[in-house]
CSV table of C-alpha atoms in Angstrom, one decimal:
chain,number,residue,atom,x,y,z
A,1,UNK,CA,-4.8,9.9,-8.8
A,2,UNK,CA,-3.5,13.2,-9.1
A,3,UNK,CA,-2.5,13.5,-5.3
A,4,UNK,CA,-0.9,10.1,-5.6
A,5,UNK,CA,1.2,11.1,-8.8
A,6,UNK,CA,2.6,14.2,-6.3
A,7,UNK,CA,3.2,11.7,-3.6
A,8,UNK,CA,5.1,9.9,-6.0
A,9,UNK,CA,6.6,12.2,-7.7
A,10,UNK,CA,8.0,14.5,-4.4
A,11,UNK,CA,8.9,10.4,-3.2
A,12,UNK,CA,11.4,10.4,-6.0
A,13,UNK,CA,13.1,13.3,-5.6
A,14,UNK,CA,13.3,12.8,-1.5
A,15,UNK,CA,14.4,9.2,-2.2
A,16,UNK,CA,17.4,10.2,-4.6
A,17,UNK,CA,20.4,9.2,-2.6
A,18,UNK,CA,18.7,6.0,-1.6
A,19,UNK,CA,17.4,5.0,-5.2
A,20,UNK,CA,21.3,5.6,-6.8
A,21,UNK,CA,21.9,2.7,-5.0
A,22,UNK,CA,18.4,0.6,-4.6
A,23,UNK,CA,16.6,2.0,-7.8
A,24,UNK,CA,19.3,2.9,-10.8
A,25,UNK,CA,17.0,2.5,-13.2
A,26,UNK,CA,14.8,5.5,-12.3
A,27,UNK,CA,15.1,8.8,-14.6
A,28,UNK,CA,15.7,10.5,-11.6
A,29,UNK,CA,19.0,8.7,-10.9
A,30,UNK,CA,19.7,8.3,-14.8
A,31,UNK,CA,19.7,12.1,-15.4
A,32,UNK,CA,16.8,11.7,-17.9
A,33,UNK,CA,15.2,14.8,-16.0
A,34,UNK,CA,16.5,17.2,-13.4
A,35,UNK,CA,15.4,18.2,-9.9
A,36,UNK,CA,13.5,21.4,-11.0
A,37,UNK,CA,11.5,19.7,-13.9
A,38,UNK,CA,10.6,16.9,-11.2
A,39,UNK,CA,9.7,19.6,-8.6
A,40,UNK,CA,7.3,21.3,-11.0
A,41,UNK,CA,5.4,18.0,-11.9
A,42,UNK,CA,5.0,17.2,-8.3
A,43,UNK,CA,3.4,21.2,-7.8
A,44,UNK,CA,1.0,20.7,-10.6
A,45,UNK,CA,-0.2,17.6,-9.4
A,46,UNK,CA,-0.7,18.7,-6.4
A,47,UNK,CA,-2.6,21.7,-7.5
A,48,UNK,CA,-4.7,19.8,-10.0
A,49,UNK,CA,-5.5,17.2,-7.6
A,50,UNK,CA,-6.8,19.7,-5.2
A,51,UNK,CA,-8.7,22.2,-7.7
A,52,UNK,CA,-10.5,18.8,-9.1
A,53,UNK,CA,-11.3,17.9,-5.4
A,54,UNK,CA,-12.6,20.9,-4.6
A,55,UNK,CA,-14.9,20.9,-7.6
A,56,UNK,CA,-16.0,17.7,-6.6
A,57,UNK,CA,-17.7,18.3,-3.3
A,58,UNK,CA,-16.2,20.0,0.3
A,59,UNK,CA,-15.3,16.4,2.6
A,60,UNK,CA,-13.3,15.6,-0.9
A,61,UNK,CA,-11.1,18.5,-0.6
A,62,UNK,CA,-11.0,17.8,3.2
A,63,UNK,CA,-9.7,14.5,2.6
A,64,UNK,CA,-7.4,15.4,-0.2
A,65,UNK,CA,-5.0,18.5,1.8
A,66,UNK,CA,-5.5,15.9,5.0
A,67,UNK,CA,-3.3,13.1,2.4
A,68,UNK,CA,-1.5,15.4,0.3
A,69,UNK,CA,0.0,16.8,4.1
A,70,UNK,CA,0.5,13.4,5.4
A,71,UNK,CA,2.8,12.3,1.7
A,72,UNK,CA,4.5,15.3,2.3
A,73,UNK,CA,5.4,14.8,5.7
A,74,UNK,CA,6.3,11.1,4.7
A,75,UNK,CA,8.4,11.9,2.0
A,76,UNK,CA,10.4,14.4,4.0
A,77,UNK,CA,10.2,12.6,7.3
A,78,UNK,CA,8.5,9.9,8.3
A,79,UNK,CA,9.8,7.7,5.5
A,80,UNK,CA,12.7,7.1,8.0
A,81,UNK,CA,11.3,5.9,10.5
A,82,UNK,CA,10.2,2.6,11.7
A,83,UNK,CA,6.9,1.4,10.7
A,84,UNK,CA,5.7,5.3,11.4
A,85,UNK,CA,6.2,5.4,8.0
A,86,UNK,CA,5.2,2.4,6.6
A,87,UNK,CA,1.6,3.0,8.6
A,88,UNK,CA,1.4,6.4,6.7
A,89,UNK,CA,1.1,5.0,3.2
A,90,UNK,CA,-0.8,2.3,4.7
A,91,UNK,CA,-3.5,4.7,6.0
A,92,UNK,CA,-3.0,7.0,2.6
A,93,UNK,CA,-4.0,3.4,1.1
A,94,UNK,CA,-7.5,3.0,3.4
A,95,UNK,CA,-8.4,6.6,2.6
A,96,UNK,CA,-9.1,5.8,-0.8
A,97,UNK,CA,-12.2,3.5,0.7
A,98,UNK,CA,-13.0,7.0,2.4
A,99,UNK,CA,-13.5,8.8,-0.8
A,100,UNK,CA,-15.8,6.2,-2.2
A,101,UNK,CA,-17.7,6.3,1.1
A,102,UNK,CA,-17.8,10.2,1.4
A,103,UNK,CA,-19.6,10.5,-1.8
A,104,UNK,CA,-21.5,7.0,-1.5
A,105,UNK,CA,-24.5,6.5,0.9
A,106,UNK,CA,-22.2,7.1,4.0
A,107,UNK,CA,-20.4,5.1,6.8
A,108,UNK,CA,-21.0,1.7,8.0
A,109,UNK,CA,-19.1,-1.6,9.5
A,110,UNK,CA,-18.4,-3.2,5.8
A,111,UNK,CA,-16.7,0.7,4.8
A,112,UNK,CA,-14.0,0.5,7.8
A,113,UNK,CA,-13.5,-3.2,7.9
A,114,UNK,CA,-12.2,-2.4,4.2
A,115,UNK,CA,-10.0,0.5,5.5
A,116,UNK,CA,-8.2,-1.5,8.1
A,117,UNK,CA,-8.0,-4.6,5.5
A,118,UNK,CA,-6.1,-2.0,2.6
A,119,UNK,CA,-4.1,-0.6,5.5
A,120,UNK,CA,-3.6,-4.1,6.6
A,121,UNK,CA,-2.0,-5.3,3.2
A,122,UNK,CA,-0.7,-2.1,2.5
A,123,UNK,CA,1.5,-2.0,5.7
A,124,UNK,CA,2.4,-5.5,4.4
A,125,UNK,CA,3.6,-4.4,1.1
A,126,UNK,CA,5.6,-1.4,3.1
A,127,UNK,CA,7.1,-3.7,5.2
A,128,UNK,CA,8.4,-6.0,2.5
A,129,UNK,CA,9.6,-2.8,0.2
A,130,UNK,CA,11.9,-2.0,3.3
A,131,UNK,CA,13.2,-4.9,3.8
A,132,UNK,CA,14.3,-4.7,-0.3
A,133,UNK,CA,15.8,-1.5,0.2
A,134,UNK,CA,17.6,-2.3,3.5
A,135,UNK,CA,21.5,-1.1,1.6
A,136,UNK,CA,20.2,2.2,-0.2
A,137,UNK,CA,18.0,2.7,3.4
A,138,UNK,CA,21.1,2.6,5.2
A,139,UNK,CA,23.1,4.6,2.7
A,140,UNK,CA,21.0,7.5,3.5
A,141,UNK,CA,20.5,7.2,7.5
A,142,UNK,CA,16.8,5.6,7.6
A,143,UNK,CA,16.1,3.7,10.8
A,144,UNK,CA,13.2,1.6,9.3
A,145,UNK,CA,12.5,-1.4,11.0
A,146,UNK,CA,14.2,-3.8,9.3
A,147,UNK,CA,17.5,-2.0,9.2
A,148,UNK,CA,17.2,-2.2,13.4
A,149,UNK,CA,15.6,-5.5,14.3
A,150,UNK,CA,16.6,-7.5,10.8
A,151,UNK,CA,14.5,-9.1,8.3
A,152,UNK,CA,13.3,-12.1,10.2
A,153,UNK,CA,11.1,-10.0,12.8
A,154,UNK,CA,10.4,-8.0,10.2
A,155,UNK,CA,8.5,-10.7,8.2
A,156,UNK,CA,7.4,-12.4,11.5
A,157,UNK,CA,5.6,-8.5,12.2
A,158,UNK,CA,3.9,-9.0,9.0
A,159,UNK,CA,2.2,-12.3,9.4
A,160,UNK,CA,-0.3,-9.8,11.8
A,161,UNK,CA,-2.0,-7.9,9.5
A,162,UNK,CA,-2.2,-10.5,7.1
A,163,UNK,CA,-3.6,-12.7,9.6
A,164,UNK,CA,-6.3,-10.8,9.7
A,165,UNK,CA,-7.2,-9.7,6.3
A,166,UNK,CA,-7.3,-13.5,5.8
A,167,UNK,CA,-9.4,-14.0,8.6
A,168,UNK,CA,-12.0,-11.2,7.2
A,169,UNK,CA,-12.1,-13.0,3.7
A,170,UNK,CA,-13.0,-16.3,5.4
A,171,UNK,CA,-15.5,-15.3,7.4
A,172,UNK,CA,-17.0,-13.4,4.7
A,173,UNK,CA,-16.7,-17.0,2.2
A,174,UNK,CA,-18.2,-18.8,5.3
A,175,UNK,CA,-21.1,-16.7,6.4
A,176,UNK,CA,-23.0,-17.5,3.2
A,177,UNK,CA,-24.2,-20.4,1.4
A,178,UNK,CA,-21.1,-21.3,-0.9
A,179,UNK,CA,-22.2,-21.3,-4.5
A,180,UNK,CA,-18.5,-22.0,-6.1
A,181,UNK,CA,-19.3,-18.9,-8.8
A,182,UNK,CA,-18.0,-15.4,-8.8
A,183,UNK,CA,-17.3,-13.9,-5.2
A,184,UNK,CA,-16.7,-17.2,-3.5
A,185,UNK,CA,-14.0,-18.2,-6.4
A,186,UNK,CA,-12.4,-14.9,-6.0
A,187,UNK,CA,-12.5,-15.0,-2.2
A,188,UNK,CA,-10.9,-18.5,-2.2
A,189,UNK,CA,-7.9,-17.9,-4.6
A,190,UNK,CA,-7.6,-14.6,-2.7
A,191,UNK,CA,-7.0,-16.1,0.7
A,192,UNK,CA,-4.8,-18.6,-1.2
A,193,UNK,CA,-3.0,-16.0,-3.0
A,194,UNK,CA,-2.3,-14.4,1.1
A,195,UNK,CA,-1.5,-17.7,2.3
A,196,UNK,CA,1.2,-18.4,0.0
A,197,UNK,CA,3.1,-14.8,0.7
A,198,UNK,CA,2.9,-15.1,4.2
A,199,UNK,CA,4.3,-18.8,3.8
A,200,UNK,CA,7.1,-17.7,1.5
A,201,UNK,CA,7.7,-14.4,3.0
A,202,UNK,CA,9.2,-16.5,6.1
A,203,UNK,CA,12.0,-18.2,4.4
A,204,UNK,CA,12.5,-14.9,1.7
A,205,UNK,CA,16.1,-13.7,1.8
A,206,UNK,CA,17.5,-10.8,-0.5
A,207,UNK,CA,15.9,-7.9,-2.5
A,208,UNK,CA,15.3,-10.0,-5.3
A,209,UNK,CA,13.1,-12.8,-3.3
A,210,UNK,CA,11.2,-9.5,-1.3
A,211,UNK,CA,10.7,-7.3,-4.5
A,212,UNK,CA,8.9,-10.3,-5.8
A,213,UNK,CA,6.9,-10.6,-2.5
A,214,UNK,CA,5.6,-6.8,-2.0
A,215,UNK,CA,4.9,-7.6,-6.3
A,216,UNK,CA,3.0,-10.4,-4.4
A,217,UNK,CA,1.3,-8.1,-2.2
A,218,UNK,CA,0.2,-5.5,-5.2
A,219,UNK,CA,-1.8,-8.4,-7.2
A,220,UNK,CA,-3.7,-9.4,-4.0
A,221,UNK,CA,-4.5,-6.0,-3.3
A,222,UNK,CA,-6.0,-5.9,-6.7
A,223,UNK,CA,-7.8,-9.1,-6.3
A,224,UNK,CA,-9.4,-7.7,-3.5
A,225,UNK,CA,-10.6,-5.2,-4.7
A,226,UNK,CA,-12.1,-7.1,-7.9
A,227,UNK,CA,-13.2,-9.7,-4.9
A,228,UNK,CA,-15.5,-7.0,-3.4
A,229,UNK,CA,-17.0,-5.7,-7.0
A,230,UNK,CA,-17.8,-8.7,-7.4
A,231,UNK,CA,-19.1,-9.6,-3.8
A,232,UNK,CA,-21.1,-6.3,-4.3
A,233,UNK,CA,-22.5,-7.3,-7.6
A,234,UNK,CA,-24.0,-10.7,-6.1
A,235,UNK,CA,-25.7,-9.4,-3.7
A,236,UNK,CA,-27.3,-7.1,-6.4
């Protein structure tokens, strides 16, 4: 949480010429704080979050300088760039499964399909928030991908990966003896929940209509994560 308050934090103060026009409501842009206070919340984050990984166990702090260096590089660099960037925070995203497997009973095939399915929605969501910010993007020189092949391929890219989170959730529904309680329920209004973004996404036009779609995104991400507690919990 920590590292991801720095991310965000040092994400602000990179993003500043873009958010004036994308983002006027942040305090940032407002004057509410200035650049030095914002810098030295981003350091103590930073250094919290790695002192407290570090106390944890070894592979934590491993994992934690490996993120903190790639949200550095991404607010300074990478941000820019098409869908380099976007599968940045999507990976940050799937390291958080890492954490939970580093200091659970290890690896196996359920651990990574999770990784590649919150990268998956993750690099939708990223997709979708570029596409929003398209005008403050361009203001400040970004070559993200929808600024250079245009919203429609943009969307049309992001029917992929949620093609095949949906895919996972239905084979995971399907391969066992529906039971219309808990994880099946979930599962179902989860896949319903990706099926109606990735139907409206392809007719969305305007920040407004793709805010509301990577908002879309967030919630499912969530649900998915409940869907799996709850997946986990059934099997006892």
């Amino acid at each position: 949480m920590l590292i991801a308050a720095f991310g965000n934090a040092y994400n602000d103060i990179c993003d500043l010429p873009a958010d004036r026009v994308n983002r006027p409501e942040r305090v940032l842009v407002r004057g509410d704080i200035d650049m030095v206070l914002a810098l030295r919340i981003a350091g103590w984050c930073l250094a919290l979050g790695l002192m407290t990984a570090a106390y944890a166990y070894v592979n934590a702090l491993i994992l934690a300088v490996t993120v903190s260096t790639v949200l550095f590089v991404y607010d300074r660099d990478l941000k820019s760039q098409p869908l380099v960037g976007n599968a940045a925070v999507a990976a940050i995203c799937g390291a958080t499964v890492a954490y939970g497997a580093i200091a659970g009973p290890g690896w196996n095939r359920q651990v990574l399909v999770l990784m590649v399915s919150a990268f998956s929605l993750t690099l939708v969501r990223e997709l979708y928030k570029d596409i929003q910010d398209i005008e403050g993007d361009v203001a400040m020189g970004a070559r993200t991908f929808p600024i250079l092949f245009g919203e429609r391929r943009s969307a049309l890219v992001s029917l992929l990966p949620l093609a095949f989170t949906v895919t996972w959730v239905l084979y995971r529904i399907f391969s066992s003896v529906p039971d219309w309680t808990g994880a099946y329920v979930v599962g179902v209004a989860l896949v319903a929940g990706l099926l109606w973004t990735a139907f409206r996404s392809v007719s969305s036009k305007g920040p407004a209509q793709w805010g509301r779609r990577a908002r879309e995104v967030k919630i499912w991400i969530v649900l998915g994560v409940v869907w799996v507690l709850v997946w986990r919990f059934r099997q006892g």
